[in-house]
Short mmCIF file of C-alpha atoms in Angstrom, two decimals:
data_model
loop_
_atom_site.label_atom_id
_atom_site.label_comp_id
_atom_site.label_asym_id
_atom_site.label_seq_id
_atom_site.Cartn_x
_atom_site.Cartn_y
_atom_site.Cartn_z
CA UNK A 1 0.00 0.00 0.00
CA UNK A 2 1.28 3.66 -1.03
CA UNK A 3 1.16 5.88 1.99
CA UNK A 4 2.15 9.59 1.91
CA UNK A 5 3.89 10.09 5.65
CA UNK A 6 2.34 13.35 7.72
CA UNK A 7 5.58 12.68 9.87
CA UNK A 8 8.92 12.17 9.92
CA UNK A 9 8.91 7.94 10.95
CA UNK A 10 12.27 6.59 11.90
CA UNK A 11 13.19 4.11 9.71
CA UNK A 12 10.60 4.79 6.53
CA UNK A 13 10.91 8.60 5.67
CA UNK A 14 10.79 11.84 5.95
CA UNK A 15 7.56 14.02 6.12
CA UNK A 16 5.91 14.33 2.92
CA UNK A 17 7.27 11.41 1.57
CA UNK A 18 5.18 8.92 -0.11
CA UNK A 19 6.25 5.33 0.66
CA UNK A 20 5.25 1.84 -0.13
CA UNK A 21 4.26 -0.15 2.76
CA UNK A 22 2.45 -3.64 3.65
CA UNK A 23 -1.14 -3.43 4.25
CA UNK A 24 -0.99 -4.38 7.34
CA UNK A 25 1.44 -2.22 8.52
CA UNK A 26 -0.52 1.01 7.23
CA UNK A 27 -3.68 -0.41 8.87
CA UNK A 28 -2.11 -1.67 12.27
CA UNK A 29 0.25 1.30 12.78
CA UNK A 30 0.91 4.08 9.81
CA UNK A 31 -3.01 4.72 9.26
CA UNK A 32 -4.30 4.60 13.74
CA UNK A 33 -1.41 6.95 14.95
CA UNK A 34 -2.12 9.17 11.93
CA UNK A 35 1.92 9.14 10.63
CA UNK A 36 0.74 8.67 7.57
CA UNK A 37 -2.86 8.86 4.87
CA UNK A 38 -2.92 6.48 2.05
CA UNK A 39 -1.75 7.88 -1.00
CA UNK A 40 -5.40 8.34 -3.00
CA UNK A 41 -5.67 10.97 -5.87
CA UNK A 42 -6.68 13.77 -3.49
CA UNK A 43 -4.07 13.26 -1.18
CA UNK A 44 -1.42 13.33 -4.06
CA UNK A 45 -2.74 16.58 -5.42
CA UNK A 46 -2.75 17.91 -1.86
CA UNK A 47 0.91 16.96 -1.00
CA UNK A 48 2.05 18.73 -4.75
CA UNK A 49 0.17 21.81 -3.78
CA UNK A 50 1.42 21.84 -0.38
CA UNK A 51 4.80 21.19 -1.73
CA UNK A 52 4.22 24.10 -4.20
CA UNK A 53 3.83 26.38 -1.16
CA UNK A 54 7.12 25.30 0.75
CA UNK A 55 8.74 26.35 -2.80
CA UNK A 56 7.21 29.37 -3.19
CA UNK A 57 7.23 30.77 0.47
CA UNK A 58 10.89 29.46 0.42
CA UNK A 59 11.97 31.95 -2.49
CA UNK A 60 9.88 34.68 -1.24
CA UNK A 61 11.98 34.42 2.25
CA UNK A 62 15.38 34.29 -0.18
CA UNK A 63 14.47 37.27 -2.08
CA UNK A 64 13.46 39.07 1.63
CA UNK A 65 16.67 38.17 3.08
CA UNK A 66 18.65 39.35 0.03
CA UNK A 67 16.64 42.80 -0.26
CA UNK A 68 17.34 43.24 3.43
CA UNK A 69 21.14 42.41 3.23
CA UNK A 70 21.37 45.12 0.19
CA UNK A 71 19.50 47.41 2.44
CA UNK A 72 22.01 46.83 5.53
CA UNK A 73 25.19 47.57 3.46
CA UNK A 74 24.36 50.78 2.91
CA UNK A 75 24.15 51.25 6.63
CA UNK A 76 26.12 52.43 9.56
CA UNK A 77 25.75 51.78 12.98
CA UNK A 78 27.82 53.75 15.65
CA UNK A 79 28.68 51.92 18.49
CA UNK A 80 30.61 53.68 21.95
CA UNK A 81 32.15 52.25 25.17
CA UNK A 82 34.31 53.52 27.44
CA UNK A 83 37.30 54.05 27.53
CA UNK A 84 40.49 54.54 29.73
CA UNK A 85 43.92 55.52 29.49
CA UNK A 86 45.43 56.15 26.05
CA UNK A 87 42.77 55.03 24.31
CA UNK A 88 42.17 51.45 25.74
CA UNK A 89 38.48 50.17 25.98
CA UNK A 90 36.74 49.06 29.05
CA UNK A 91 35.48 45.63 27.71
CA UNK A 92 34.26 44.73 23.85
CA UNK A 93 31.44 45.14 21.89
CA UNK A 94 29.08 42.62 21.87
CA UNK A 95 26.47 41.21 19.45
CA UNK A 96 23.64 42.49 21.86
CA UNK A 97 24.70 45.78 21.67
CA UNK A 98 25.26 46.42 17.87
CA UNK A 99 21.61 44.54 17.47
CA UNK A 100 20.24 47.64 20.03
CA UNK A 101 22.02 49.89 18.28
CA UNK A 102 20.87 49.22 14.45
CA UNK A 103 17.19 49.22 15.67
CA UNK A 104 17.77 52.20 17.62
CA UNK A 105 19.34 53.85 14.29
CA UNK A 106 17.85 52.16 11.24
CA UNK A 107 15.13 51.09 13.13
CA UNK A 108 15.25 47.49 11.94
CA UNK A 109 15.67 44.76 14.00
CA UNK A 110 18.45 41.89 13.55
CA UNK A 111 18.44 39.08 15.68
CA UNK A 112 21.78 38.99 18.05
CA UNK A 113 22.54 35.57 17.41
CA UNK A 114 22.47 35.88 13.85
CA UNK A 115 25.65 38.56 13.80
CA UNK A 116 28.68 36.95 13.09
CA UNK A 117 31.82 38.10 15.27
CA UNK A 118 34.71 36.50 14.06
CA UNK A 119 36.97 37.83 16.82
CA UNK A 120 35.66 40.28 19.98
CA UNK A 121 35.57 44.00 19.26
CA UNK A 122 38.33 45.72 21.27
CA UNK A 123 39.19 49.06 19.88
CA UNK A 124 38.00 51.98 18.21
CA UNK A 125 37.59 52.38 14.60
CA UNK A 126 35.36 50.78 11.82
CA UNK A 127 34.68 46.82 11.02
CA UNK A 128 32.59 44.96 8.76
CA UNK A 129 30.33 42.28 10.71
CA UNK A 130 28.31 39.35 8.77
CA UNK A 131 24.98 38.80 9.95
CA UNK A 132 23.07 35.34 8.81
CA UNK A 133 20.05 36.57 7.36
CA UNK A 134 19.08 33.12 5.75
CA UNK A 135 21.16 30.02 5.29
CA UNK A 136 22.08 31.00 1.62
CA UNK A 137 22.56 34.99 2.59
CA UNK A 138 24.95 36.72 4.39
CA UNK A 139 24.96 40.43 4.40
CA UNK A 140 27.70 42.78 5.91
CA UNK A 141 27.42 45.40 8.51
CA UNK A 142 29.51 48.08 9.07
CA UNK A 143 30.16 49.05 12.29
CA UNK A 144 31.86 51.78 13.84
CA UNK A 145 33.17 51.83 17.17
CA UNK A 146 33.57 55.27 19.11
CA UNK A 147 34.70 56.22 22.73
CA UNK A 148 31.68 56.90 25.23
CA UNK A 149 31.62 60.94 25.79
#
């Protein structure tokens, strides 16, 4: 029996797939604990439309997430912290603050754990910081770093 699985099932597949199955299997186990709906005409044409939405919602995010990282290179976010004697810092910046700080400015909002900091930022002056917009798009962020007046 052909049965399209509403689950992932350890062992058979993945969700979505459509697998082929003894009949007693689907009836005893697949079919009761609904991981799965026999794969009829109407259930086919359901999983291709469904599947059609992933696809398109998927590209719309992609196009999103490159729009946005075009938009955030042409920003600037100014960042201060203290500093002491001859022009030492008190500390780094983190990826807290420069996410407060480009809403605060641009007012757009990045999630912290998507900025990438290759190394802590611990001195003045101007970097370029990678934020993971989408798993295929990275934009850049420039970021400059000033002392605390």
């Amino acid at each position: 029996m052909k049965v399209i699985l509403l689950e992932d099932v350890k062992k058979l597949g993945k969700k979505g797939d459509v697998i082929e199955v003894s009949d007693g299997y689907a009836r005893n186990y697949v079919l009761p604990k609904k991981l799965g709906v026999e794969a009829t005409g109407k259930n086919m044409n359901d999983l291709k439309l469904q599947n059609a939405n992933k696809e398109k919602v998927a590209k719309e995010n992609l196009d999103a997430a490159k729009a946005f990282a075009a938009d955030m290179e042409k920003d600037q976010v100014v960042v201060s912290i203290k500093a002491g004697e001859g022009g030492r810092t008190f500390g780094s910046v983190s990826s807290k603050e420069i996410a407060q700080s480009y809403k605060e400015q641009c007012g757009k909002e990045i999630d912290k754990k998507k900025i990438i900091l290759s190394e802590p930022i611990k001195s003045f002056g101007v970097y370029e910081v990678g934020v993971k917009l989408h798993p295929n798009v990275t934009g850049k962020l420039k970021v400059k770093v000033t002392e605390m007046k």
